Amino acid sequence: MNEVGPEFPATFDQEFVRQDGHHGYFGRNVLKGLVDGMEGFLEEKRHTPRFRSMGPVALGAFLWLDDPELAACLARFSHICVVVSKQGRSKRDLEKLGKLKPLADGDNGMPASAFAELTDLDWRENARAKVLGPGSAMPDPVIPPLRTIGFRRQPKGDMVPFLHTKIMLLGEMWWHDEDALGGVADVFGFRPERLWVGSANATHRSRSSLEFGMWLDDP
């Protein structure tokens, strides 16, 4: 205890190593384990690039995102997409969003062509579905680095479900010059390799909370 309130000793924070060699964390500043693992993944890819690799990928989902170290680390990935809950419009909320503007405006979004289920989707025009004809080009959208989902309140005042997940999936984009039938084509895909699961939001404040997080790579 101290004059301003209870304090946890440094020994309260714990890092453990699983049998597969991956690390888990409990205590304060668990977010450091997430960022360290992502930096380590980037270093691995720099030293051991795979054949026809298009670079490392990070796909995440958090209720909140404002941690500058995590944002800076994400910006170093070749492709990213992080989904967060749609945040408020108060002065404080807008200041937080402003800090993420460089990340949101980055050119390292995720090509939808990496996922077969998304290849038929395209952006709306004037809030309406596009009108397509025989000469229309096939859509090739890139999902922006930062996406939002959900609204704070519905018209009747009811709250919609929060995006309460805290995950980060790391992997690699790859390409091939043949399709499934052996024809000449540019084929893209995503290979998942490592998953972070935990309780910490991607916020600077979470670094002073008691949280849990761990890395997994079991398929």
Backbone as a ProteinNet text record, in pm:
[ID]
protein_1_A
[PRIMARY]
MNEVGPEFPATFDQEFVRQDGHHGYFGRNVLKGLVDGMEGFLEEKRHTPRFRSMGPVALGAFLWLDDPELAACLARFSHICVVVSKQGRSKRDLEKLGKLKPLADGDNGMPASAFAELTDLDWRENARAKVLGPGSAMPDPVIPPLRTIGFRRQPKGDMVPFLHTKIMLLGEMWWHDEDALGGVADVFGFRPERLWVGSANATHRSRSSLEFGMWLDDP
[TERTIARY]
83.8	0	87.8	39.5	108.9	6.8	48.5	-39.8	-157.9	-141.1	-248.3	-333.8	-296.4	-375.7	-290.7	-353.8	-278.8	-189	-74.8	16.3	50	63	106.5	257.7	327	472.1	502.3	622.6	661.2	656	676.9	675.5	535.1	432.8	296.6	278.9	349.9	340.6	414.4	349.2	407.3	410.9	520.1	532.5	559.7	485	505.5	528.8	595.8	630.2	559.9	483.2	415.5	515	471.1	557.6	599.8	516.9	553.3	647.2	685.7	780.9	719	588.3	523.8	495.1	480.8	472.6	329.5	303.3	178.5	210.1	113.1	139.2	17.8	46	-59.7	-6.2	-90.8	-51.2	-69.4	21.8	15.1	98.9	62.7	134.4	142.4	33.8	27.4	39.2	-2	5.9	149.4	246.2	386.9	415	352.8	370	315	203.8	147.8	242.5	288.6	376.5	509.4	565.9	692.8	677.5	564.8	542.2	526.8	461.4	446	579.5	659.8	792.2	879.5	870	945.5	903	772.4	720.9	775.1	776.9	831.8	978.9	1052.2	1194.8	1215.5	1133.4	1142.2	1121.2	1021.8	991.1	1101.4	1168.6	1279.1	1395.9	1417.9	1531.9	1501.5	1375.5	1340.5	1217.6	1228.6	1112.1	1079.2	950.2	906.9	902.1	902.1	893.9	760.2	763.1	645.9	564.7	634.4	567.5	538.7	424.5	389.7	396.7	462.8	487.6	397.3	434.9	359.8	228	131.1	-4.7	-46.4	-122.7	-180.7	-329.6	-413.5	-558.4	-603.4	-670.4	-705.3	-845.9	-890	-1019.8	-1011.3	-1051.2	-1048.8	-1166.9	-1209.3	-1312.2	-1257.2	-1135.1	-1071.4	-929.7	-881.2	-743.1	-691.4	-589.8	-525.7	-379.7	-328.3	-191.9	-91.9	-4.6	86	188.7	238.7	338.3	277.7	156.2	89.3	57.6	10.6	-21	104	217	342.3	388.3	368.2	407	319.4	190.3	99	137.5	182.2	217.3	333.5	411.4	527.5	492.6	369.4	327	292.8	313.3	283.2	133.7	52.3	-93	-155.1	-254.2	-323	-471.1	-549.8	-687.5	-724.9	-754.5	-794.7	-934.6	-1025.2	-1163.5	-1181.4	-1240.5	-1267.7	-1414.9	-1465.7	-1602.4	-1610.8	-1721	-1738.2	-1741.1	-1649	-1631.8	-1716.5	-1726.1	-1809.6	-1753.4	-1822.6	-1783	-1757.5	-1729.7	-1693.9	-1555.3	-1517.2	-1385.2	-1274.9	-1290.7	-1190.1	-1183.9	-1300.7	-1304.3	-1239	-1266.1	-1208.9	-1057.9	-1009.4	-864.6	-799.8	-865.6	-813.8	-812.4	-920.1	-927.4	-820.7	-792.6	-691	-553.6	-523.5	-395.3	-382.1	-495.8	-494.4	-501.4	-510.7	-525.6	-412	-283.2	-177.1	-194.8	-243.3	-266.3	-385	-493.5	-613.6	-590.2	-502.3	-476.4	-363.7	-310.6	-199.4	-240.4	-139.9	-165.8	-141.2	-143	-116.1	-242.2	-354.7	-477.6	-470.1	-579.6	-581.9	-656.9	-590.1	-660.7	-771.3	-892.1	-1003.9	-983.8	-902.2	-880.4	-810.4	-757.4	-693.3	-795.3	-922.7	-1027.7	-1136	-1156.7	-1250.3	-1390.1	-1430.2	-1565.3	-1586.7	-1478.1	-1490.3	-1470.6	-1439.3	-1402.2	-1519	-1642.7	-1757.9	-1809.8	-1744.2	-1789.5	-1723.4	-1790.1	-1733.6	-1791.5	-1727.3	-1773.2	-1902.2	-1985.2	-2107.2	-2075.2	-2165.7	-2156.3	-2277.8	-2252.3	-2360.5	-2454.1	-2393.2	-2466.4	-2555	-2535.7	-2614.9	-2522.6	-2576.5	-2499	-2470	-2352.6	-2316.2	-2401.6	-2426.6	-2495.4	-2389.8	-2401.8	-2301.6	-2356.5	-2266	-2303	-2197.9	-2213.6	-2117.4	-1975.3	-1959.5	-1825.3	-1766.8	-1837.9	-1788.2	-1666.4	-1569.2	-1449.1	-1480.2	-1409.1	-1425.1	-1372.6	-1444.2	-1398.3	-1270	-1186.3	-1060.7	-1037.6	-1132.1	-1122.4	-1012.1	-959.4	-863.5	-931.8	-942	-1006.2	-912.6	-958.7	-871.7	-806.9	-693.2	-623.2	-706.9	-795.7	-876.8	-1023.2	-1101.9	-1244.8	-1321.9	-1444.4	-1528.7	-1655.2	-1714.7	-1837.3	-1927.3	-2058.1	-2153.6	-2175.2	-2285.7	-2318.7	-2336.7	-2318	-2330	-2472.8	-2569.5	-2709	-2795.9	-2902.8	-3001.8	-3104.7	-3187.4	-3284.9	-3372.6	-3407.2	-3493.2	-3415.2	-3287	-3207.1	-3140.7	-3169.3	-3108.2	-2963.8	-2879.5	-2739.8	-2725.5	-2647.1	-2617.5	-2502.8	-2479.8	-2369.5	-2234.7	-2151.5	-2015.9	-1925.2	-1827.4	-1719.1	-1620.6	-1638.6	-1561.6	-1441.3	-1417	-1305.9	-1173.3	-1069.2	-932.9	-842.2	-821.7	-739.7	-649.9	-540.9	-453.8	-404.5	-433.1	-391.2	-280.7	-163.6	-49.6	-32.2	11.8	34.2	108.6	88.5	164.8	76.9	90.7	25	114.8	55.8	133.4	63.3	138.5	79.9	130.1	52.6	92	48.1	116.7	83.5	-3.1	-62.7	-154.1	-276.7	-391.6	-512.1	-525.4	-638.8	-658	-657.2	-687.8	-691.2	-564.3	-465.2	-338.7	-332.7	-436.7	-436.2	-351.8	-304.6	-223.9	-313.9	-276.9	-357.4	-275.8	-313.1	-255.6	-346.4	-296.7	-375	-311	-393.7	-343.6	-410.7	-339.3	-395.5	-332.4	-394.8	-345.7	-318.9	-200.4	-161.6	-153.1	-250.2	-243.6	-134.3	-63.3	48.4	49.8	2.2	15.2	-99.9	-158.4	-276.6	-251.7	-290.2	-287.9	-431.3	-454.1	-583.7	-559.2	-648.7	-629.5	-744.9	-723.8	-828.7	-801.5	-679.1	-640.6	-689.2	-750.5	-780.8	-652	-656.9	-537.6	-522.5	-526.7	-521.3	-402.6	-353.6	-242.5	-284	-408.7	-456.3	-452.9	-470.1	-470.7	-336.2	-230.3	-97.5	-86.2	-182	-181.1	-289.6	-357.9	-462.3	-409.6	-480.8	-446.4	-511.1	-428.8	-477.8	-412.2	-460.1	-406.6	-392.6	-289.2	-274.1	-175.4	-189.7	-98.1	-96.4	15.9	33.8	10.3	-54.9	-83.3	-49.7	-5.6	12.1	-34	-113.6	-169.4	-278.3	-265.8	-364.3	-507
-119.5	0	125.2	233	361.2	469.7	595.4	703.6	721.1	689.2	712.4	588.8	476.5	357.4	233	117.4	-8.2	-17.1	-78.7	-105.2	-253.5	-308.7	-446.5	-448.1	-536.8	-545.3	-597.6	-568.2	-609.9	-761.2	-833.5	-979.2	-1034.3	-947.7	-992.5	-1023	-949.6	-970	-1097.9	-1182.4	-1312.2	-1335.8	-1396.1	-1442.1	-1591.6	-1667.6	-1812.3	-1859.8	-1972.5	-2027.5	-2161.4	-2175	-2300.3	-2404.7	-2529.3	-2636	-2615	-2544	-2519.5	-2400.6	-2341	-2230.8	-2093.1	-2084.3	-1953.9	-1902.2	-1769.6	-1705.1	-1664	-1661.2	-1608.3	-1510.2	-1424.1	-1315.7	-1294.2	-1253.1	-1209.1	-1094.2	-996.5	-883.6	-752.9	-659.6	-529.2	-528.4	-439.9	-421.2	-549.5	-624.4	-744.1	-706.5	-583.9	-540.3	-543.3	-531.9	-541.8	-679	-783.7	-917.2	-929.2	-858.2	-857.2	-788.1	-668.3	-592.4	-664.3	-719	-792.3	-911.7	-982.7	-1097.5	-1057.2	-944.7	-896	-851.2	-782.7	-740.3	-862.3	-964.7	-1087.5	-1155.8	-1154.3	-1214.2	-1140.4	-1007.1	-928	-960.2	-976.6	-1007.4	-1144.3	-1241.5	-1374.5	-1367.4	-1292	-1282.3	-1211.3	-1116.6	-1048.6	-1143.5	-1234.5	-1324.9	-1451.4	-1494.9	-1619.7	-1599.1	-1516.1	-1495	-1621.3	-1647.3	-1764.7	-1732.2	-1839.3	-1824.9	-1761.8	-1662.8	-1592.9	-1530.2	-1480.4	-1411.3	-1266.6	-1216.1	-1075.3	-1000.5	-1061.1	-991.8	-1034.4	-994.5	-1031.8	-956.2	-1023.6	-971	-973.9	-872.6	-870.1	-839	-928.4	-909.3	-909.4	-803.4	-793.7	-743.4	-753.4	-701.3	-662.6	-538.4	-487.6	-392.6	-380.7	-282.1	-141.3	-117.7	13.2	-3.1	98.3	100.5	243.6	267	398.8	390.8	269.7	256.6	292	390.6	434.7	329.8	250.5	148.3	40.1	-2.1	-103.8	-49.1	75.5	136	145.7	184	195.4	59	-44.6	-179.5	-227.5	-202.6	-242.3	-177.9	-53.3	18.8	-45.3	-130	-192.6	-324.5	-370.9	-491.3	-456	-550.5	-526.5	-508.4	-584.6	-575.4	-590.3	-506.9	-516.1	-484.5	-532.3	-487.5	-512.3	-404.6	-413.9	-355.5	-433.1	-390.5	-344.9	-227.2	-175.2	-135.7	-124.9	-78.7	68.3	106.3	245.7	332.2	427.8	505.7	632.6	697.1	815.8	936.6	1049.5	1170.4	1286.3	1254.8	1360.5	1413.7	1525.5	1583.6	1483.7	1412.8	1314	1198.6	1151.9	1042.1	1083.7	1205.7	1253.7	1269.6	1308.4	1319.3	1181.7	1079.6	943	899.2	928.4	890.5	963.5	1088.3	1164.3	1101.3	1039	972	851.8	796.2	678.7	714.7	842.8	883.9	833	842.3	788.3	639.8	564.7	421.8	399.4	473.4	456.3	498.3	596.1	646.4	571.7	466.8	392.3	319.2	280.7	209.6	59.9	8.8	-133.4	-207.8	-176.9	-249.9	-394	-468.2	-610.4	-635.6	-691	-722.2	-825.5	-791.1	-884.4	-1010.4	-1003.6	-1119.5	-1234.1	-1208.4	-1314.9	-1412.2	-1372.4	-1455	-1477.9	-1602.5	-1634.6	-1579.4	-1577.1	-1532.3	-1383.5	-1307.4	-1163.1	-1116.8	-1208.1	-1166.8	-1110.7	-1138.5	-1085.4	-954.7	-903.7	-780.8	-659.3	-545.4	-420.8	-305.7	-188.7	-72	-17.3	41.5	104.6	238.4	283.4	415.1	496.2	609.8	693.3	612.2	529.5	447.5	340.9	314.6	212.2	109.9	-9	-110.9	-65.2	-98.5	-59.1	-132.3	-63.2	-125.2	-188.4	-317.9	-390.9	-431.3	-437.8	-480.4	-573.8	-620.6	-714.6	-659.9	-527.5	-471.6	-428.6	-454	-411.2	-492.5	-423	-491.5	-567	-677.8	-752	-668	-662.5	-581.1	-636.5	-548.4	-587.6	-494.5	-492.9	-396.3	-431.8	-329.1	-344.3	-295	-380.9	-343.9	-250.2	-133.5	-36.7	-94.5	-36.9	-87.4	-83.4	15.7	30.6	34.3	-54.4	-61.2	-49.4	4.3	12.9	-68.3	-110.4	-189.5	-149.7	-143.2	-117.8	29.8	60.9	196.7	199.1	316.6	326.7	297.9	357.7	334.6	324.2	247.5	240.2	352	381.3	490	479.4	358	341	350	373.2	386.7	259.1	146.1	19.6	13.8	-45.8	-63.3	-186.7	-172.9	-289.6	-366.2	-491.7	-568.5	-500	-501	-448.5	-549.2	-499	-583.1	-599.6	-704.3	-719.7	-812.3	-859.4	-950.9	-879.1	-950.2	-897.4	-1004.2	-997.2	-1098.1	-1031.3	-1098.7	-1056.3	-1181.8	-1193.2	-1308.3	-1264.5	-1327.4	-1295.4	-1404	-1364.7	-1461	-1397.2	-1453.9	-1410.1	-1413.3	-1310.6	-1309.3	-1380.5	-1462.7	-1531.7	-1515.9	-1538.7	-1534.4	-1652.6	-1687.6	-1794.9	-1755.2	-1808.4	-1771.1	-1874.3	-1967.5	-2065.3	-2078.2	-2096.5	-2119.3	-2267.7	-2305.6	-2443.9	-2544.2	-2498.1	-2587.6	-2580.7	-2507.9	-2498.8	-2387.9	-2305.4	-2194.3	-2078.7	-1995.4	-1879.8	-1775.6	-1736.5	-1639.9	-1588.1	-1470.2	-1418	-1459.4	-1546.7	-1599.5	-1552.6	-1498.8	-1449.2	-1525.2	-1537.4	-1606.4	-1558.6	-1596.1	-1561.2	-1689.2	-1699.1	-1816	-1775.4	-1815.7	-1782.7	-1863.3	-1799.7	-1867.1	-1854.7	-1743.3	-1723.6	-1637.7	-1676.7	-1608.8	-1559.6	-1433.7	-1377.1	-1370.4	-1422.8	-1410.3	-1357.5	-1275.1	-1220.4	-1133.1	-1058.2	-972.2	-824.4	-788.5	-647.7	-581.2	-464.6	-383.2	-322.5	-274.5	-218	-70.9	-43.9	93.4	112.5	234.9	265.2	242.7	270	254.4	108.9	15.5	-126	-170.1	-92	-126.9	-112	-47.2	-35.3	-120.2	-202.1	-289.7	-432	-511.5	-653.1	-729.4	-781.9	-845	-981.3	-1051	-1181.8	-1185.5	-1253.9	-1272	-1383.9	-1448.4	-1555.4	-1575.3	-1630.7	-1661.7	-1810.8	-1842.7	-1981.3	-1999.2	-2117.8	-2146.4	-2286.3	-2350	-2481	-2463.5	-2528.2	-2510.7	-2543.7
0	0	0	-61	-52.6	-23.5	-29.2	9.8	-84.8	-211.7	-307.8	-331.7	-274.7	-294.3	-302.4	-328.8	-333.3	-456.2	-440.3	-549.9	-552.8	-671.2	-686	-703.7	-636.8	-658.1	-797.4	-845.1	-979.5	-995.7	-885.4	-892.4	-920.1	-909.1	-937.2	-1084.9	-1170.4	-1314.6	-1352.3	-1430.9	-1463.1	-1614.4	-1659.4	-1797.2	-1792.6	-1870.2	-1870.9	-2013.6	-2027	-2158.3	-2174	-2282.5	-2310.7	-2361.2	-2366.8	-2415.1	-2559.9	-2638.6	-2777.7	-2792.3	-2680.7	-2684.1	-2688.8	-2707.3	-2712.7	-2572.2	-2563.3	-2433.2	-2399.8	-2270.8	-2218.3	-2107.2	-2075.5	-1980.9	-1891.5	-1768.2	-1677.2	-1593.6	-1566.9	-1483.6	-1557.8	-1530.8	-1596.1	-1723.7	-1811.9	-1937.9	-2020.2	-2022.2	-2106.3	-2254.2	-2287.3	-2425.8	-2478.4	-2388.5	-2430.1	-2490.2	-2435.2	-2489.7	-2630.6	-2657.6	-2791.6	-2890.1	-2853.4	-2942.7	-2961.8	-2854.3	-2866.5	-2960.4	-2949.7	-3036.4	-3181.9	-3206.1	-3342.8	-3400.6	-3318.3	-3364.7	-3394.8	-3309.4	-3333.2	-3461.6	-3490.1	-3613.3	-3735.3	-3729.8	-3839.9	-3861.2	-3751.6	-3762.6	-3826.2	-3788.4	-3848.8	-3999.7	-4042.9	-4185	-4262.6	-4196.8	-4263.6	-4287.8	-4192.6	-4202.9	-4282.4	-4282.2	-4351.6	-4439.1	-4544.5	-4632.4	-4710.8	-4726.8	-4802.8	-4952	-5032.6	-5177.6	-5215.6	-5303.3	-5351.8	-5238.8	-5139.9	-5030.1	-5068.6	-5024.3	-5042.4	-4910.5	-4813.4	-4687.9	-4573.9	-4451	-4330.9	-4319.2	-4258.5	-4245.9	-4099.1	-4057.2	-3922.8	-3935.4	-3884.4	-3881.8	-3736.5	-3693.5	-3552.4	-3529.2	-3404.1	-3362.8	-3215.4	-3185.7	-3048.7	-3029.2	-2903.6	-2872.2	-2891.6	-2843.9	-2853.7	-2906.3	-2975.9	-3024.2	-3018.3	-2933.3	-2931.1	-2885.1	-2863.6	-2814.1	-2924.5	-2904.1	-3010.8	-3050.6	-2955.7	-2989.6	-3077.5	-3044	-3124.9	-3263.9	-3270.6	-3400.3	-3487.2	-3425.9	-3501.6	-3551.3	-3470.7	-3510.5	-3625.9	-3618.2	-3725	-3857.7	-3851.4	-3973.9	-4047.2	-3980.6	-4043.7	-4114.2	-4100.6	-4171.3	-4316.3	-4406.1	-4547.5	-4571	-4496.7	-4510.3	-4372.6	-4342.5	-4213.6	-4231	-4137.6	-4121.6	-3976	-3904	-3764.2	-3751.5	-3696.3	-3677.8	-3533.2	-3516	-3382.1	-3374.8	-3253.2	-3235.1	-3275.6	-3337.7	-3378.6	-3253.3	-3246.6	-3124.6	-3128.5	-3014.4	-3000.1	-3073.9	-3062.3	-3133.1	-3036	-2909.1	-2814.5	-2848.9	-2788.5	-2815.3	-2782.3	-2671.1	-2631	-2731.4	-2776.6	-2873.3	-3004.6	-3048.7	-3174	-3164.3	-3045.4	-3026.1	-3039.4	-2983.7	-2996	-3141.5	-3213.3	-3354.1	-3435.2	-3397.7	-3468.7	-3459.8	-3346.2	-3329.9	-3423.4	-3464.2	-3551.4	-3699.2	-3730.3	-3869.5	-3958.5	-3915.8	-4002	-4031	-3930.5	-3951	-4044.5	-4022.4	-4103.9	-4248.5	-4270.2	-4405.3	-4475.6	-4414	-4473.1	-4600.4	-4678.1	-4803.8	-4790.4	-4667.6	-4645.5	-4601.3	-4664.8	-4637.2	-4685.8	-4664.8	-4696.4	-4826.8	-4929.8	-5054.7	-5031.1	-5072.9	-5055.3	-5137	-5242.2	-5328.6	-5256.2	-5137	-5060.9	-5002.2	-5002.3	-4943.7	-5049.2	-5086.2	-5193.8	-5165.8	-5038.7	-5004.6	-5031.7	-5045.5	-5061.8	-5205.8	-5296.4	-5431.4	-5511.4	-5471.1	-5543.3	-5483.6	-5380.4	-5315.4	-5378.8	-5368.2	-5418.7	-5336.7	-5346.2	-5271.7	-5334	-5250.4	-5299.3	-5366.6	-5451.1	-5512.4	-5468	-5402.4	-5349.8	-5261	-5177.1	-5079.2	-5143.8	-5273.2	-5341	-5405.6	-5430.6	-5500.7	-5642.5	-5694.4	-5829.1	-5933.2	-6044.2	-6156.6	-6246.8	-6271.9	-6348.6	-6484.3	-6581.2	-6714.5	-6771.1	-6894.5	-6954.3	-6958.8	-6969.1	-6979.1	-6846.8	-6738.1	-6606.7	-6565.2	-6507	-6458.3	-6330.2	-6309.9	-6185.7	-6069.6	-5958.3	-5845.4	-5785.5	-5742.4	-5677.1	-5558.2	-5462.9	-5352.9	-5253.3	-5189.5	-5080.1	-4952.8	-4853.7	-4727.9	-4652.5	-4608.7	-4541.7	-4416.1	-4375.2	-4256	-4129	-4118.4	-3997.3	-4036.2	-3974.5	-4002.8	-3871.7	-3879.5	-3761.2	-3783.2	-3672.8	-3680.3	-3563.5	-3589.4	-3482.8	-3455.7	-3391.6	-3351.7	-3200.3	-3142.4	-2996.8	-2951.1	-3021.2	-2983.7	-3108.3	-3095.8	-3202.2	-3181.6	-3284.2	-3269.5	-3145.6	-3106.4	-2989.2	-2858	-2868.4	-2746.6	-2700.8	-2769.1	-2729.8	-2777.2	-2695.9	-2734.2	-2822.4	-2928.7	-3012.1	-2948.3	-2987.6	-2927.9	-2950.8	-2847.7	-2858.1	-2926.8	-2998.8	-3048.4	-2932.3	-2854	-2730.5	-2747.3	-2869.6	-2896.3	-2885.8	-2839.5	-2839.9	-2900.1	-3029.7	-3097.3	-3201	-3233.5	-3342.3	-3412.3	-3540.9	-3620	-3715.5	-3703.1	-3788.3	-3893.7	-4010	-4116.6	-4231.8	-4350.2	-4465.8	-4590.2	-4673.1	-4803.5	-4903.4	-4992.1	-5094.4	-5229.5	-5334.4	-5468.1	-5550.1	-5653.7	-5744.9	-5884.6	-5986.3	-6123.9	-6194.7	-6118.5	-6175.8	-6086.9	-6150.3	-6071.2	-6038.1	-5979.3	-5934.1	-6048.6	-6171.7	-6287.6	-6371.4	-6324.3	-6396.3	-6498.9	-6506.3	-6600.3	-6549.6	-6642.1	-6604	-6536.9	-6416.6	-6340.9	-6223.8	-6176.8	-6053.9	-5939.4	-5854.6	-5742.8	-5612.8	-5522.9	-5395.8	-5282.4	-5172.1	-5057.1	-4928	-4818.4	-4684.6	-4606.8	-4547.7	-4469.3	-4322.1	-4237.2	-4094.5	-4024.7	-3932.2	-3867.3	-3715	-3661.4	-3517	-3466.6	-3353.1	-3300.4	-3158.1	-3132.7	-2998.1	-2946.9	-2826.2	-2760.1	-2620.1	-2571.2	-2437.9	-2396.5	-2288.8	-2233.9	-2255.3	-2295.3	-2301.7	-2429.5	-2415	-2530.5	-2584.5	-2707.6	-2771.6	-2734.3	-2604.1	-2555	-2462.8	-2459	-2368.6	-2223	-2192.1	-2055.5	-2009.9	-2104.6	-2066.8	-2009.4	-2037.4	-1986.5	-1835.2	-1772.1	-1626.7	-1561.9	-1641	-1588.2	-1572.7	-1494.3	-1479.3	-1594.1	-1683.4	-1804.5	-1824.8	-1926.6	-1963.9	-2115	-2163.7	-2308.6	-2337.9	-2454.8	-2490.8	-2641.3	-2690.4	-2831.3	-2855.6	-2968	-3006.9	-3154.4	-3192	-3335.4	-3372.7	-3286.6	-3318.9	-3425.5	-3541.3	-3649.3	-3605.7
[MASK]
+++++++++++++++++++++++++++++++++++++++++++++++++++++++++++++++++++++++++++++++++++++++++++++++++++++++++++++++++++++++++++++++++++++++++++++++++++++++++++++++++++++++++++++++++++++++++++++++++++++++++++++++++++++++++++

